[in-house]
């Protein structure tokens, strides 16, 4: 009798755990990735090859690094439209210095410094001058594009030291790309920053209600400045890895359209454009999903413009899902 009673109870507990897991956005996304990988491996014979898997992860790192920076910004209901162009512009300026001096260390420092500078301009404008994030970052985006094209005249900066690509575009054991390792390490550190520090707690407080956070003693000006600083850091790291992989730097490295993949990764991963929500793990998973879409479209030789249409529809769907998530949250409270 006791055994028969325990059996339904055990099944009910398993059912509740399954339902709870499916309600978790990250769990649902992981299941989506697994299903997509199985389907695509059937449709595309070489999709699950070791080379393509690491190529896919490399693409995810290119999307994911700036998406990590954007996650911090979106938590405060902000936006940074300049992330991809910041990456390209900073890489161009740094690579010009690297080419002229043949000094890899100096070139890398300059790439990071220029990216952080643009991030700080955004942060100062939003935090101190109270400018609208969308407008000021659009202005910096335009500035980046202008500087990039002026400095390159539409061509790429080549003639970089061979050691640059060897160091930052190599692989560990000739298998795992350096960019993937850097991406995962940075993602872990940013996850700790967001979840295990006072800064992270104050960031979410600012995102939920900036005025209330300020009343509770949170230096919201400092918080808003730092998140754009972090965005600049992510753009700089991405600029180093991308220019090293290409062994050059040019305006096409960071087209304004690349921002679509970045913001999709964040919102797919659970970050809300309304503020107050976002996780690094979710963003990492979202960037992998966007990389899978791009990779699969390329392997199936889908027209470039068709890929744009698909991604545009995904953005609309993702925004609608964000609205639904917020409605559910409001009803629960």
Short mmCIF file of C-alpha atoms in Angstrom, two decimals:
data_model
loop_
_atom_site.label_atom_id
_atom_site.label_comp_id
_atom_site.label_asym_id
_atom_site.label_seq_id
_atom_site.Cartn_x
_atom_site.Cartn_y
_atom_site.Cartn_z
CA UNK A 1 0.00 0.00 0.00
CA UNK A 2 2.82 2.33 0.91
CA UNK A 3 4.66 1.43 -2.31
CA UNK A 4 1.62 2.25 -4.46
CA UNK A 5 1.26 5.62 -2.72
CA UNK A 6 4.92 6.48 -3.17
CA UNK A 7 4.83 5.73 -6.90
CA UNK A 8 2.26 8.45 -7.86
CA UNK A 9 3.95 10.89 -5.49
CA UNK A 10 7.29 10.28 -7.21
CA UNK A 11 5.73 10.73 -10.67
CA UNK A 12 4.04 13.96 -9.55
CA UNK A 13 7.33 15.28 -8.18
CA UNK A 14 9.11 14.48 -11.46
CA UNK A 15 6.30 16.15 -13.41
CA UNK A 16 6.57 19.31 -11.29
CA UNK A 17 10.35 19.40 -11.72
CA UNK A 18 9.94 19.04 -15.50
CA UNK A 19 7.35 21.83 -15.65
CA UNK A 20 9.57 24.08 -13.51
CA UNK A 21 12.54 23.35 -15.78
CA UNK A 22 10.57 24.20 -18.92
CA UNK A 23 9.41 27.47 -17.35
CA UNK A 24 13.07 28.37 -16.90
CA UNK A 25 14.02 30.27 -20.04
CA UNK A 26 17.59 28.94 -20.17
CA UNK A 27 16.40 25.33 -19.94
CA UNK A 28 14.00 25.89 -22.83
CA UNK A 29 16.77 27.49 -24.90
CA UNK A 30 19.15 24.61 -24.24
CA UNK A 31 16.46 22.15 -25.37
CA UNK A 32 15.96 24.31 -28.47
CA UNK A 33 19.69 24.15 -29.23
CA UNK A 34 19.72 20.34 -28.84
CA UNK A 35 16.71 19.91 -31.14
CA UNK A 36 18.19 22.34 -33.70
CA UNK A 37 21.55 20.50 -33.66
CA UNK A 38 19.83 17.15 -34.26
CA UNK A 39 17.67 18.48 -37.12
CA UNK A 40 20.55 20.37 -38.76
CA UNK A 41 22.87 17.35 -38.50
CA UNK A 42 20.31 15.42 -40.58
CA UNK A 43 19.85 18.22 -43.12
CA UNK A 44 23.56 19.18 -43.32
CA UNK A 45 25.94 16.18 -43.29
CA UNK A 46 29.04 18.07 -42.05
CA UNK A 47 27.23 20.26 -39.53
CA UNK A 48 28.44 18.28 -36.50
CA UNK A 49 32.03 17.97 -37.71
CA UNK A 50 34.65 19.08 -35.17
CA UNK A 51 35.83 21.88 -37.46
CA UNK A 52 32.35 23.29 -37.94
CA UNK A 53 31.48 23.06 -34.22
CA UNK A 54 34.50 25.17 -33.30
CA UNK A 55 33.77 27.52 -36.20
CA UNK A 56 30.25 27.90 -34.79
CA UNK A 57 31.64 28.62 -31.30
CA UNK A 58 34.02 31.20 -32.80
CA UNK A 59 31.04 32.93 -34.42
CA UNK A 60 29.22 32.79 -31.07
CA UNK A 61 32.18 34.48 -29.36
CA UNK A 62 32.16 37.32 -31.91
CA UNK A 63 28.47 37.89 -31.20
CA UNK A 64 28.64 37.05 -27.51
CA UNK A 65 31.39 39.37 -26.27
CA UNK A 66 29.59 42.63 -27.18
CA UNK A 67 26.31 40.97 -26.16
CA UNK A 68 27.72 40.49 -22.66
CA UNK A 69 28.42 44.22 -22.51
CA UNK A 70 24.95 45.00 -23.82
CA UNK A 71 23.39 42.75 -21.16
CA UNK A 72 24.68 45.06 -18.42
CA UNK A 73 23.27 48.05 -20.30
CA UNK A 74 19.88 46.47 -21.05
CA UNK A 75 19.42 45.61 -17.35
CA UNK A 76 19.10 49.38 -16.80
CA UNK A 77 16.69 49.68 -19.77
CA UNK A 78 19.50 51.34 -21.73
CA UNK A 79 20.93 50.61 -25.18
CA UNK A 80 24.26 50.96 -26.98
CA UNK A 81 23.88 51.04 -30.76
CA UNK A 82 27.60 51.71 -31.23
CA UNK A 83 29.03 48.40 -29.94
CA UNK A 84 29.81 46.81 -33.32
CA UNK A 85 31.11 50.02 -34.93
CA UNK A 86 33.13 50.78 -31.79
CA UNK A 87 34.82 47.41 -32.20
CA UNK A 88 35.69 48.07 -35.85
CA UNK A 89 36.83 51.67 -35.35
CA UNK A 90 39.01 50.82 -32.34
CA UNK A 91 40.56 47.87 -34.17
CA UNK A 92 41.35 50.08 -37.16
CA UNK A 93 43.00 52.80 -35.06
CA UNK A 94 44.94 50.27 -32.99
CA UNK A 95 46.01 48.24 -36.03
CA UNK A 96 47.31 51.39 -37.78
CA UNK A 97 49.56 51.99 -34.77
CA UNK A 98 50.52 48.30 -34.68
CA UNK A 99 51.37 48.28 -38.40
CA UNK A 100 53.48 51.43 -38.12
CA UNK A 101 55.36 50.32 -34.99
CA UNK A 102 55.25 46.52 -35.50
CA UNK A 103 54.60 46.39 -31.74
CA UNK A 104 51.82 43.91 -30.90
CA UNK A 105 51.59 44.87 -27.23
CA UNK A 106 51.21 48.57 -28.04
CA UNK A 107 48.66 47.85 -30.76
CA UNK A 108 46.50 45.71 -28.47
CA UNK A 109 46.63 48.34 -25.72
CA UNK A 110 45.55 51.00 -28.22
CA UNK A 111 42.61 48.90 -29.47
CA UNK A 112 41.40 48.43 -25.90
CA UNK A 113 42.03 52.09 -25.00
CA UNK A 114 40.10 53.48 -27.98
CA UNK A 115 37.16 51.11 -27.37
CA UNK A 116 37.02 52.04 -23.69
CA UNK A 117 37.25 55.73 -24.61
CA UNK A 118 34.16 55.49 -26.83
CA UNK A 119 32.40 53.53 -24.08
CA UNK A 120 33.28 56.22 -21.53
CA UNK A 121 31.94 58.94 -23.83
CA UNK A 122 28.65 57.05 -23.98
CA UNK A 123 28.68 56.52 -20.22
CA UNK A 124 29.44 60.15 -19.39
CA UNK A 125 26.76 61.38 -21.80
CA UNK A 126 24.08 59.08 -20.38
CA UNK A 127 25.04 59.14 -16.68
CA UNK A 128 26.22 62.71 -16.17
CA UNK A 129 24.68 64.71 -19.01
CA UNK A 130 21.40 62.73 -18.86
CA UNK A 131 21.30 62.26 -22.62
CA UNK A 132 19.00 59.65 -24.18
CA UNK A 133 21.02 56.40 -24.64
CA UNK A 134 19.63 55.66 -28.09
CA UNK A 135 20.50 59.13 -29.44
CA UNK A 136 23.99 59.45 -27.97
CA UNK A 137 25.04 55.90 -28.94
CA UNK A 138 23.64 56.46 -32.44
CA UNK A 139 25.82 59.58 -32.63
CA UNK A 140 28.89 57.59 -31.53
CA UNK A 141 27.98 54.89 -34.06
CA UNK A 142 27.99 57.52 -36.80
CA UNK A 143 31.27 58.94 -35.49
CA UNK A 144 32.82 55.44 -35.53
CA UNK A 145 31.74 54.84 -39.12
CA UNK A 146 33.12 58.22 -40.21
CA UNK A 147 36.51 57.71 -38.51
CA UNK A 148 36.77 54.13 -39.83
CA UNK A 149 36.17 55.09 -43.44
CA UNK A 150 38.32 58.23 -43.25
CA UNK A 151 41.31 56.34 -41.84
CA UNK A 152 41.05 53.43 -44.25
CA UNK A 153 39.52 55.07 -47.32
CA UNK A 154 37.34 51.99 -47.57
CA UNK A 155 40.23 49.50 -47.57
CA UNK A 156 41.61 47.18 -44.89
CA UNK A 157 44.61 47.80 -42.64
CA UNK A 158 47.05 44.97 -43.37
CA UNK A 159 50.77 44.37 -42.78
CA UNK A 160 50.31 43.42 -39.13
CA UNK A 161 52.99 41.40 -37.29
CA UNK A 162 52.68 37.64 -37.77
CA UNK A 163 52.84 37.13 -34.02
CA UNK A 164 49.57 39.03 -33.63
CA UNK A 165 47.48 36.34 -35.32
CA UNK A 166 49.59 33.58 -33.80
CA UNK A 167 48.87 34.82 -30.27
CA UNK A 168 45.26 35.96 -30.48
CA UNK A 169 43.87 33.84 -33.34
CA UNK A 170 45.62 30.57 -32.59
CA UNK A 171 44.20 27.53 -30.86
CA UNK A 172 45.02 25.47 -27.81
CA UNK A 173 46.28 22.05 -28.83
CA UNK A 174 45.44 22.96 -32.44
CA UNK A 175 41.80 22.28 -31.53
CA UNK A 176 40.15 24.90 -29.28
CA UNK A 177 40.30 28.49 -30.68
CA UNK A 178 41.75 31.13 -28.35
CA UNK A 179 38.70 33.34 -29.00
CA UNK A 180 36.36 30.67 -27.61
CA UNK A 181 38.48 30.30 -24.45
CA UNK A 182 38.60 34.08 -23.95
CA UNK A 183 34.84 34.31 -24.50
CA UNK A 184 34.07 31.64 -21.90
CA UNK A 185 36.49 33.09 -19.33
CA UNK A 186 35.11 36.62 -19.81
CA UNK A 187 31.53 35.31 -19.62
CA UNK A 188 32.29 33.56 -16.32
CA UNK A 189 33.95 36.65 -14.81
CA UNK A 190 31.09 38.89 -15.92
CA UNK A 191 28.61 36.37 -14.50
CA UNK A 192 30.35 36.66 -11.11
CA UNK A 193 30.34 40.46 -11.39
CA UNK A 194 26.62 40.49 -12.12
CA UNK A 195 25.53 37.95 -9.51
CA UNK A 196 28.07 37.97 -6.67
CA UNK A 197 28.93 41.63 -6.10
CA UNK A 198 27.37 44.74 -4.61
CA UNK A 199 27.73 46.35 -8.04
CA UNK A 200 25.52 43.64 -9.55
CA UNK A 201 22.81 44.08 -6.91
CA UNK A 202 22.86 47.85 -7.32
CA UNK A 203 22.71 47.44 -11.10
CA UNK A 204 19.46 45.47 -10.88
CA UNK A 205 18.05 47.95 -8.38
CA UNK A 206 18.82 50.74 -10.84
CA UNK A 207 17.19 48.80 -13.67
CA UNK A 208 14.01 48.07 -11.69
CA UNK A 209 13.54 51.63 -10.43
CA UNK A 210 16.35 54.17 -10.81
CA UNK A 211 14.70 56.79 -8.61
CA UNK A 212 14.03 54.32 -5.78
CA UNK A 213 17.60 53.01 -6.04
CA UNK A 214 18.93 56.55 -5.70
CA UNK A 215 16.76 57.12 -2.61
CA UNK A 216 18.18 53.90 -1.13
CA UNK A 217 21.72 55.24 -1.46
CA UNK A 218 22.75 53.72 -4.80
CA UNK A 219 25.07 55.95 -6.83
CA UNK A 220 23.10 55.50 -10.04
CA UNK A 221 25.35 57.94 -11.94
CA UNK A 222 28.34 55.71 -11.21
CA UNK A 223 26.40 52.57 -12.13
CA UNK A 224 25.26 53.99 -15.47
CA UNK A 225 28.77 55.16 -16.32
CA UNK A 226 30.34 51.79 -15.47
CA UNK A 227 27.99 49.73 -17.62
CA UNK A 228 28.97 51.68 -20.75
CA UNK A 229 32.60 51.35 -19.65
CA UNK A 230 32.08 47.57 -19.54
CA UNK A 231 30.47 47.72 -22.98
CA UNK A 232 33.58 49.49 -24.28
CA UNK A 233 35.81 46.81 -22.73
CA UNK A 234 33.83 44.05 -24.45
CA UNK A 235 34.02 45.88 -27.79
CA UNK A 236 37.79 46.24 -27.36
CA UNK A 237 38.37 42.57 -26.56
CA UNK A 238 36.22 41.63 -29.54
CA UNK A 239 38.20 44.05 -31.73
CA UNK A 240 41.49 42.38 -30.77
CA UNK A 241 40.22 38.84 -31.41
CA UNK A 242 38.42 39.67 -34.66
CA UNK A 243 41.27 41.68 -36.23
CA UNK A 244 43.74 38.96 -35.20
CA UNK A 245 41.58 36.30 -36.83
CA UNK A 246 41.30 38.33 -40.05
CA UNK A 247 44.93 39.54 -39.75
CA UNK A 248 43.59 42.95 -40.77
CA UNK A 249 41.07 45.60 -39.76
CA UNK A 250 38.50 47.44 -41.86
CA UNK A 251 35.09 49.13 -41.72
CA UNK A 252 33.31 45.91 -42.75
CA UNK A 253 34.43 44.26 -39.50
CA UNK A 254 31.62 45.90 -37.58
CA UNK A 255 28.66 46.73 -39.81
CA UNK A 256 25.72 48.42 -38.11
CA UNK A 257 23.65 45.34 -39.02
CA UNK A 258 25.82 43.24 -36.65
CA UNK A 259 23.97 44.89 -33.79
CA UNK A 260 20.91 42.80 -34.70
CA UNK A 261 22.70 39.59 -33.66
CA UNK A 262 23.95 41.23 -30.46
CA UNK A 263 20.60 42.50 -29.21
CA UNK A 264 18.85 39.27 -30.25
CA UNK A 265 21.33 37.26 -28.16
CA UNK A 266 20.55 39.37 -25.10
CA UNK A 267 16.76 39.33 -25.41
CA UNK A 268 16.65 35.65 -26.39
CA UNK A 269 18.67 34.96 -23.26
CA UNK A 270 16.07 36.63 -21.04
CA UNK A 271 17.28 40.23 -20.81
CA UNK A 272 14.33 42.62 -20.91
CA UNK A 273 14.42 45.90 -22.81
CA UNK A 274 12.18 47.21 -19.99
CA UNK A 275 15.07 46.79 -17.57
CA UNK A 276 15.64 44.84 -14.37
CA UNK A 277 16.31 41.45 -16.00
CA UNK A 278 19.27 39.74 -17.62
CA UNK A 279 21.79 36.94 -17.12
CA UNK A 280 25.18 36.25 -18.67
CA UNK A 281 24.35 32.55 -19.06
CA UNK A 282 21.21 33.46 -20.99
CA UNK A 283 23.16 35.82 -23.23
CA UNK A 284 25.79 33.12 -23.86
CA UNK A 285 23.08 30.66 -24.89
CA UNK A 286 21.39 33.34 -27.03
CA UNK A 287 24.66 34.06 -28.86
CA UNK A 288 25.08 30.35 -29.62
CA UNK A 289 21.55 30.23 -31.08
CA UNK A 290 22.27 33.24 -33.31
CA UNK A 291 25.56 31.64 -34.40
CA UNK A 292 23.74 28.40 -35.24
CA UNK A 293 21.27 30.31 -37.43
CA UNK A 294 24.07 32.14 -39.28
CA UNK A 295 26.19 29.01 -39.62
CA UNK A 296 23.31 26.87 -40.90
CA UNK A 297 22.25 29.52 -43.43
CA UNK A 298 25.83 29.69 -44.75
CA UNK A 299 26.20 25.90 -45.03
CA UNK A 300 22.88 25.64 -46.87
CA UNK A 301 23.95 28.48 -49.21
CA UNK A 302 20.87 30.51 -48.33
CA UNK A 303 20.87 33.92 -50.00
CA UNK A 304 22.41 36.65 -47.82
CA UNK A 305 19.27 38.78 -48.02
CA UNK A 306 17.04 35.85 -47.08
CA UNK A 307 19.17 35.45 -43.94
CA UNK A 308 18.46 39.11 -43.16
CA UNK A 309 14.72 38.52 -43.55
CA UNK A 310 14.87 35.52 -41.21
CA UNK A 311 16.83 37.46 -38.59
CA UNK A 312 14.42 40.39 -38.90
CA UNK A 313 11.50 38.07 -38.18
CA UNK A 314 13.41 36.61 -35.23
CA UNK A 315 13.91 40.11 -33.79
CA UNK A 316 10.16 40.79 -34.02
CA UNK A 317 9.39 37.43 -32.38
CA UNK A 318 11.96 38.00 -29.64
CA UNK A 319 10.54 41.45 -28.84
CA UNK A 320 7.04 39.96 -28.63
CA UNK A 321 8.30 37.22 -26.29
CA UNK A 322 9.81 39.94 -24.11
CA UNK A 323 6.40 41.63 -23.90
CA UNK A 324 4.77 38.31 -22.94
CA UNK A 325 7.40 37.66 -20.28
CA UNK A 326 6.76 41.04 -18.72
CA UNK A 327 2.97 40.48 -18.72
CA UNK A 328 3.48 37.16 -16.89
CA UNK A 329 5.79 38.85 -14.36
CA UNK A 330 3.23 41.61 -13.69
CA UNK A 331 0.43 39.04 -13.15
CA UNK A 332 2.61 37.02 -10.75
CA UNK A 333 3.21 40.11 -8.65
#
